[in-house]
Structures are given as C-alpha cells and as structure tokens.
Coordinates of C-alpha atoms and ligand atoms in Angstrom, one line a residue:
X95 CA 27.1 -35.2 -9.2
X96 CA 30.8 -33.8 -8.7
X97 CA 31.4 -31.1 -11.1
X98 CA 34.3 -28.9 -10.0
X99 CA 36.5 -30.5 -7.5
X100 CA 39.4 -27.6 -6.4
X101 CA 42.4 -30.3 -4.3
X102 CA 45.0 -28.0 -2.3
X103 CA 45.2 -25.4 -4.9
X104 CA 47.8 -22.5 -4.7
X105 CA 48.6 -19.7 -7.2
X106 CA 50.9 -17.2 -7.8
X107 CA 50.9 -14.3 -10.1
X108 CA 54.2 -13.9 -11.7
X109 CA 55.8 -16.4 -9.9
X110 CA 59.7 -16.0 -9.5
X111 CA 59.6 -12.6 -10.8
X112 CA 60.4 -9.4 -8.5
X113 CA 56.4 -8.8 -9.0
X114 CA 55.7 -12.3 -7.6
X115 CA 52.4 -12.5 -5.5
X116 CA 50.5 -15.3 -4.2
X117 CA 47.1 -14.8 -4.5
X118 CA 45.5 -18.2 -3.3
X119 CA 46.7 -20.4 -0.3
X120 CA 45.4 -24.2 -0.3
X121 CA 42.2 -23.6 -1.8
X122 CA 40.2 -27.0 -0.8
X123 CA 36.4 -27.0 -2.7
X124 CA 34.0 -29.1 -4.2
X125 CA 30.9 -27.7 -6.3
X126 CA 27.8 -30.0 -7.3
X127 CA 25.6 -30.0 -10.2
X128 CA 22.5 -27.4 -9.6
X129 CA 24.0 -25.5 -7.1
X130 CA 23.7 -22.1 -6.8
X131 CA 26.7 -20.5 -4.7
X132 CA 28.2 -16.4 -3.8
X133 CA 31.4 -16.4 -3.3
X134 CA 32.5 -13.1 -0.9
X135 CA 35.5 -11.1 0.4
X136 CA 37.4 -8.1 0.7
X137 CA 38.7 -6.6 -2.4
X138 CA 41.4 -8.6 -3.1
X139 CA 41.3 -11.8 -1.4
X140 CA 41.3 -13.5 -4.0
X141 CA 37.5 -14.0 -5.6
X142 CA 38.5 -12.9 -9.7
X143 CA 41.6 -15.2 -9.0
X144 CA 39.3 -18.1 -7.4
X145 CA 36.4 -17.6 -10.3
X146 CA 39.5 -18.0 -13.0
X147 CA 40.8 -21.0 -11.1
X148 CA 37.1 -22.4 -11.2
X149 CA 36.7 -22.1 -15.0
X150 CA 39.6 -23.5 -15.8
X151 CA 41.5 -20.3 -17.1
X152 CA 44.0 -20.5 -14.6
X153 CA 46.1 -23.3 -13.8
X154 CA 47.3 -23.7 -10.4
X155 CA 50.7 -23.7 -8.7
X156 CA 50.3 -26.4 -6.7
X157 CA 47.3 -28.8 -6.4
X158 CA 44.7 -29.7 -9.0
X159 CA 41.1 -28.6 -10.8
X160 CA 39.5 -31.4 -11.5
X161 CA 36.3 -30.1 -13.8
X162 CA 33.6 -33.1 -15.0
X163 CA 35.0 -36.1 -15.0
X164 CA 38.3 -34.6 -15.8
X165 CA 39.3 -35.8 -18.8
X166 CA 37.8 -32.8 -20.6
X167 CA 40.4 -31.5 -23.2
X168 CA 41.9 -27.7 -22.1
X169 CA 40.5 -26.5 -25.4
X170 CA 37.3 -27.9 -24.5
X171 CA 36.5 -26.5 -21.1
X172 CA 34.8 -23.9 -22.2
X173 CA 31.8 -26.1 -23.3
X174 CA 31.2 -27.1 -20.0
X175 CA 32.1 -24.3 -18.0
X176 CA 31.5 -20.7 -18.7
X177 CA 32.9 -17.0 -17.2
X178 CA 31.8 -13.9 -17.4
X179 CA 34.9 -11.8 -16.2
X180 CA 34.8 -8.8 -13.6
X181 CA 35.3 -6.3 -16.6
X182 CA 33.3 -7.3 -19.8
X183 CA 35.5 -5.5 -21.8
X184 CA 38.6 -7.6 -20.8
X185 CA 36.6 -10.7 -22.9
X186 CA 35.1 -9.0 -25.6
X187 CA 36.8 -8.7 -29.2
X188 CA 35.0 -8.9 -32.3
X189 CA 33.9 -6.0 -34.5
X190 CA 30.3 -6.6 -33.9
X191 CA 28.0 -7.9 -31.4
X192 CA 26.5 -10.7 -34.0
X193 CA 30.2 -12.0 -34.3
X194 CA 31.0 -11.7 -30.2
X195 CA 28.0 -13.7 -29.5
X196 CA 28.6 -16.4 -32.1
X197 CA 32.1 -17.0 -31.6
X198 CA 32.1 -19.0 -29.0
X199 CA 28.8 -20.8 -30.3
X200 CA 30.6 -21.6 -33.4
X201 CA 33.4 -23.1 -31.9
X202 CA 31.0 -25.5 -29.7
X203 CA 29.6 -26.7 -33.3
X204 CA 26.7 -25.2 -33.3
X205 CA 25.9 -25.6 -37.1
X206 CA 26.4 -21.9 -39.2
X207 CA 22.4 -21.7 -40.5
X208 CA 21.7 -22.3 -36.8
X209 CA 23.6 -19.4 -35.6
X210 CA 21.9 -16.2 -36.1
X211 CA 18.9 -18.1 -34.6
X212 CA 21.2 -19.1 -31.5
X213 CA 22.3 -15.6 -31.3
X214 CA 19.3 -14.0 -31.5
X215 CA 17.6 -16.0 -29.0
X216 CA 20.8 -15.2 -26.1
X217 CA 20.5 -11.7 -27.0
X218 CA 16.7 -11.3 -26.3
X219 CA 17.2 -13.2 -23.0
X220 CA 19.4 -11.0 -22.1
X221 CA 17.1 -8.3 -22.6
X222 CA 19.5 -7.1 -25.7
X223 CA 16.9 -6.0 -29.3
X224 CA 18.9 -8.1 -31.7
X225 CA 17.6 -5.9 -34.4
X226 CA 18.9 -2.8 -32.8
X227 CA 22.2 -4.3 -31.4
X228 CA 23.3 -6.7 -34.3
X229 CA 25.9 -4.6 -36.0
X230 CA 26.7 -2.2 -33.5
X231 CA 30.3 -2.5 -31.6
X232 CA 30.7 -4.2 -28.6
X233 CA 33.1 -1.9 -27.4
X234 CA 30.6 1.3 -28.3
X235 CA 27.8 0.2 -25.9
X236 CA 27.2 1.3 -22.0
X237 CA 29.2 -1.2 -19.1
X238 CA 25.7 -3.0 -18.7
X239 CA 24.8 -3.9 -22.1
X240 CA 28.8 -4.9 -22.5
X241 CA 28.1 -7.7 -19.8
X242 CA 25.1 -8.7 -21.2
X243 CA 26.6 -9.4 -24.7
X244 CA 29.0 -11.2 -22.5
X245 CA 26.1 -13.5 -20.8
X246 CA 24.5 -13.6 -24.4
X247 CA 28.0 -15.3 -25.5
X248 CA 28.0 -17.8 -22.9
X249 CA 24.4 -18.8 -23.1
X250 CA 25.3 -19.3 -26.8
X251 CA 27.3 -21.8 -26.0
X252 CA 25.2 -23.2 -23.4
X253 CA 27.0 -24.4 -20.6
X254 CA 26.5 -26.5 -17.7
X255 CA 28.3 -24.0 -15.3
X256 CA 28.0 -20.6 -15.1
X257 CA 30.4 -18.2 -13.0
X258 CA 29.5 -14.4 -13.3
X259 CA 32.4 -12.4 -11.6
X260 CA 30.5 -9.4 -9.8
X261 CA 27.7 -9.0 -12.3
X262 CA 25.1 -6.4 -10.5
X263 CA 28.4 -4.4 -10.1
X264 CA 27.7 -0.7 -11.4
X265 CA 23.9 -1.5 -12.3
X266 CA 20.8 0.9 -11.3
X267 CA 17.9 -0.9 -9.5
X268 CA 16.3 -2.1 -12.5
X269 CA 19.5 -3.6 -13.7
X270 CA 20.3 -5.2 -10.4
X271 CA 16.3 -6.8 -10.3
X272 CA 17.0 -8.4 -13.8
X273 CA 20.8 -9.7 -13.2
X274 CA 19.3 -11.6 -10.3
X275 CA 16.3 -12.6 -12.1
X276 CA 18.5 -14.2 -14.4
X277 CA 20.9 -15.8 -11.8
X278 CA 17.9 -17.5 -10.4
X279 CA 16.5 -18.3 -13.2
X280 CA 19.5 -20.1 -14.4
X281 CA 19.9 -22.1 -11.9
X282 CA 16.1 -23.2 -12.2
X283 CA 17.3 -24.8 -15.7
X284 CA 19.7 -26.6 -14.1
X285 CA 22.9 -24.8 -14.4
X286 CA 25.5 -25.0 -11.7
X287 CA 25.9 -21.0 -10.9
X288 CA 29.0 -19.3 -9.3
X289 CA 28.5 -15.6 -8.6
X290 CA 30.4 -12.8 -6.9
X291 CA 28.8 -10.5 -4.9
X292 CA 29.6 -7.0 -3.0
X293 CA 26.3 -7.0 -1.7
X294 CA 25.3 -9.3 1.0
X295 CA 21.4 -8.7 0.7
X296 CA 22.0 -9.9 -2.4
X297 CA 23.7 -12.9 -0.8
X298 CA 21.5 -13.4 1.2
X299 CA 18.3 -13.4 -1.0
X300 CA 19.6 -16.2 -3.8
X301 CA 22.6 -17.9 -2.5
X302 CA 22.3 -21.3 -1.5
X303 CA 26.0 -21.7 -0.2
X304 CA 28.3 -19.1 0.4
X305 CA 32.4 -18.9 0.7
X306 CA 34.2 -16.4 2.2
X307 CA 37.5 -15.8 1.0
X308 CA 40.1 -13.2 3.2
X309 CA 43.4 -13.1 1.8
X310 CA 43.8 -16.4 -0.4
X311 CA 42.3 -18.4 1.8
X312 CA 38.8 -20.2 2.2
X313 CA 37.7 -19.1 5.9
X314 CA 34.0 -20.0 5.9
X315 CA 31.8 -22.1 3.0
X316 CA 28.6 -23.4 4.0
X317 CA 25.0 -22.8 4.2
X318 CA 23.9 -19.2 3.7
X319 CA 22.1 -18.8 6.8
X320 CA 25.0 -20.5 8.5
X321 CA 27.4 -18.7 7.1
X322 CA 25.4 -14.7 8.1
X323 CA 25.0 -16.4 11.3
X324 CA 29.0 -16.1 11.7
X325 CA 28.8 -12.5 12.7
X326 CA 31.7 -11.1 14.3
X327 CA 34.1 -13.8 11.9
X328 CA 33.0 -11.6 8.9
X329 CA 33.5 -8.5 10.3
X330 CA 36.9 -9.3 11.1
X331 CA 36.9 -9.9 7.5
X332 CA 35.9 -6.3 6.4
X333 CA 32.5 -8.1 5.6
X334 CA 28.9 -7.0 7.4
X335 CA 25.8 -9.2 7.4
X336 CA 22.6 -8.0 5.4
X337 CA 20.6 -5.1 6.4
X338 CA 17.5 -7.5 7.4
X339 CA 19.8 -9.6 9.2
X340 CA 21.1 -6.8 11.3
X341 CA 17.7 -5.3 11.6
X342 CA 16.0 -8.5 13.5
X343 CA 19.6 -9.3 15.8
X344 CA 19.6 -5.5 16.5
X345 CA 15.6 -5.7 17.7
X346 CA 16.4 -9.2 19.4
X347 CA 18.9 -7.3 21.0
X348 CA 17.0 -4.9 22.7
X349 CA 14.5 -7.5 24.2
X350 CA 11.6 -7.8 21.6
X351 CA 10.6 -11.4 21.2
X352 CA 12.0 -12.4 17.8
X353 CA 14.2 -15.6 16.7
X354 CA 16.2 -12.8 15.0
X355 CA 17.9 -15.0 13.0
X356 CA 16.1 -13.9 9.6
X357 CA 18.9 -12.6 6.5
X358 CA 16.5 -11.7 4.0
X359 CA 13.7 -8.4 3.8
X360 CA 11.0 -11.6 3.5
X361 CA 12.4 -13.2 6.4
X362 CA 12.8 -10.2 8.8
X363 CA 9.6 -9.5 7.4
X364 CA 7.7 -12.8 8.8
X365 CA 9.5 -12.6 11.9
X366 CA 7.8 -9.2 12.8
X367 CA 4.6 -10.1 11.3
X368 CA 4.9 -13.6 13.2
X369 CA 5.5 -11.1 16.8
X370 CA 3.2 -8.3 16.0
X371 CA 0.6 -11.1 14.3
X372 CA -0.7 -10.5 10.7
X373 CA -0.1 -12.6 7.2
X374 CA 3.1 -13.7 6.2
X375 CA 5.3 -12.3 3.6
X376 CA 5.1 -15.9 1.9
Ligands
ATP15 N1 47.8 -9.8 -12.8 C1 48.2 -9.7 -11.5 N2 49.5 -9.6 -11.1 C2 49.8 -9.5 -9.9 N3 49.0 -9.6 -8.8 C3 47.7 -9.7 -9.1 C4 47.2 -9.7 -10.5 N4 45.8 -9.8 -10.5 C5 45.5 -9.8 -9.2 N5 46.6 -9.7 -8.4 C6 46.6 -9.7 -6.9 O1 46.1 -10.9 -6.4 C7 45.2 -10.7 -5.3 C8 43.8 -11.2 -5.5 O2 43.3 -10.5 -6.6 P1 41.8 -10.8 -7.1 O3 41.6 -9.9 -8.3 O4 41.6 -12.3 -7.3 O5 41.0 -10.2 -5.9 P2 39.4 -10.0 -5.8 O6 38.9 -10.6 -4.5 O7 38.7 -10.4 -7.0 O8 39.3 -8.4 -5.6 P3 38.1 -7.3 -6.0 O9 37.0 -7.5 -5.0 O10 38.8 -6.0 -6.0 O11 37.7 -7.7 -7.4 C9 45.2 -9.2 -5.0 O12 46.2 -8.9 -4.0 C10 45.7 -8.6 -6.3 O13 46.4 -7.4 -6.1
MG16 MG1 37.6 -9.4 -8.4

C-alpha cells in the first residue's frame, strides 16, 4: 500500500527574497507501508528539507505530496505521519515533560483519564522513568533524553509513519545500540520508518532501501546492498561505504577468494568464515 507519494517536488527557502535558496530539485519518491528506509547525503543536500517535505510540514514549490489517500486534512497529518526533527529542542515546548508528551496525544483524542497511562507507557519505551522525569523540564534534560521525550510524543500519538531526522546523532555507544533497537523494532510493528543517518554502518546494518541525496536532488534510491555497491558514485558525493564493506572489496582486491560484496560486520564476517571455513555469524 502507497503511503507517501512525493510528484516532481521543488522547494525553495525564502523564495523571492534576496535570501532565496532552493533546496530541493524535482524530488520524484514513492514510500510503502512497512518499509524501513535511510535517507543519506552531504551536509546540506537537502535530507532535514526532504524529511519536512515527507511529513507534511513543508509544502512544496512546485509538485505535490500526496500522504494516504490524500485527502487527509493539513491539521490532521500529524495522526498519520510523525517527525522527530534534527534538533529536539526546535519541537519541544511545554513546561513539563507530562504535558510535552500528551500534547500531541490529546489532540489525536486520546481520551484525558487515558492519558497519563499513554504517556507513561511512551516514556518507559523510550527508556525515560516516568516517575523521575514527569515534572521535570523538557528544556532542562541532556540532548539524548530531549529526543527521547520527542519519540515518547510521537509514539503517544501513534502513528503509522515514523521519520527520525539524524537520531543516533551525538549518542555514546549505548545510546546508539538502543536508538537502533528501536528503529527496528518499530518497523517490526508495522510502522513505515524514515531515518537519517551520518553513519553508513549504521545504513548498512537496518536499512532496507536507501536514497542518496547531493545537492537537492535524488541521485541513487534503491536496495541497500545495491545502493553500497555504487562505490565510486558516493564518493563523488562526499559519501564512503561501510567499514565492513570496504574491508571485504579491499581483501577481494588483493586476491583473497571472497565475493567481497558483504556491507555489514555479520556479512564480512560469513564471507571470511565461509573462505577460512568455520560457523557462520548467523
Ligand atoms: N531556513 C533556511 N533558510 C535558507 N536556507 C536554508 C534554510 N534551512 C536550510 N537551508 C539550506 O537548504 C539546504 C538544505 O538544507 P537541509 O537542512 O535540508 O540539509 P541537510 O542535508 O539536512 O544537512 P545536514 O546534514 O547538515 O543536516 C542547505 O543548503 C541549507 O543551507
Ligand atoms: Mg539535516
């Protein structure tokens, strides 16, 4: 099932000012139900622009976002899609994190007894103590735990699409582990997920699809392995292939006897097991 359907899309910030700049060129993109999906680039190509586009926030220049069936009211989009901006703190606003989490709950009609229970439920999935956290200030708590009240809201509201703009930026190890955790394991309850990524391991590990944007414009979008497998088009992007991915082309390379075309640790992994002969990493 169609869910986002992106027609010839352009847009332009501050158009027909002196500070005019066109940040998306004929953006051409259709996303399914279920699928899980990175979207890459350079710093500024276009990917925050692109994720606002997606959710509905922005609306284009030229072309059309179709989302659902399309005949979701503006003030309702939010139901079905959700975003999680680059910078939490550019989204959150109330006083308290009870109140940040349920606004957006509230407004989908989820009934006022109901709430705290909603809200306490998103904060312990994202790993938030709702006794410790309830009446504190959004604005008071560390970069991490601001972007998880910001996931909390949006699984408070529950929505069929989920687009995280760079959400293991700025996290240690353990942070990292659990944002992708959660990524995956949103998309194993069905959600359609969108993410931004940095990191191409990353990529390479839970994306299903990948599209690589270079200054506005789509140049690749298709199957991850497909799309790591376009090598020197990426680096002409400012973009380099996983670490695993290099490893196993690098050993290939240099004559040892590998398909080499592995992108992930488990995959480089089975390759070298499968040549040196031993279990697999599966
Ligand atoms: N409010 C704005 N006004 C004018 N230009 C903007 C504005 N926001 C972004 N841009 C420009 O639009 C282009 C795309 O920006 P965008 O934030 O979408 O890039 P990005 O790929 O998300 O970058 P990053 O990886 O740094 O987050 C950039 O050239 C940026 O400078
Ligand atoms: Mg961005």
């Amino acid at each position: 099932m169609r869910q986002i359907e992106i027609k010839n899309c352009s847009y332009t910030y501050q158009p027909g000012t002196i500070n005019s700049h066109q940040a998306l060129y004929d953006i051409n993109l259709a996303v399914d139900a279920g699928e899980l999906i990175a979207i890459i680039g350079h710093g500024g190509s276009g990917k925050s622009t692109l994720a606002l586009l997606l959710a509905g926030l922005f609306v284009p220049g030229s072309g059309t976002v179709t989302i659902g069936d399309g005949n979701i009211p503006p003030e309702q989009l939010f139901r079905e899609v959700g975003l999680v901006f680059q910078y939490p703190e550019h989204q959150l606003f109330a006083q308290n994190v009870f109140e940040e989490v349920a606004f957006g709950a509230r407004n989908a009609g989820v009934a006022e007894d109901y709430l705290p229970i909603k809200v306490r439920q998103s904060l312990e999935t994202v790993g938030l103590d709702p006794d410790q956290y309830w009446y504190s200030s959004p604005f008071e708590l560390s970069g991490g735990q601001k972007r998880r009240v910001c996931i909390a809201s949006l699984l408070a509201i529950d929505p069929g699409i989920v687009i995280l703009d760079e959400p293991t930026a700025g996290l240690d190890a353990v942070g990292k582990k659990w944002m992708k955790a959660l990524i995956s394991s949103l998309n194993q309850q069905g959600k359609t997920v969108i993410w931004i990524s940095h990191d191409m391991s990353e990529v390479a590990e839970l994306a299903r699809r990948v599209i690589v944007l270079e200054q506005g414009r789509i140049i690749l979008d298709g199957d991850t392995a497909d799309i790591f497998s376009c090598e020197d088009q990426l680096a002409a992007s400012g973009l380099e292939i996983p670490h695993a991915a290099r490893l196993v082309r690098e050993l290939k390379a240099k004559g040892v006897p590998i398909p080499g075309k592995a992108v992930t640790v488990a995959g480089a992994f089975n390759e070298l097991i499968a040549y040196l002969g031993g279990d697999s990493a599966d």
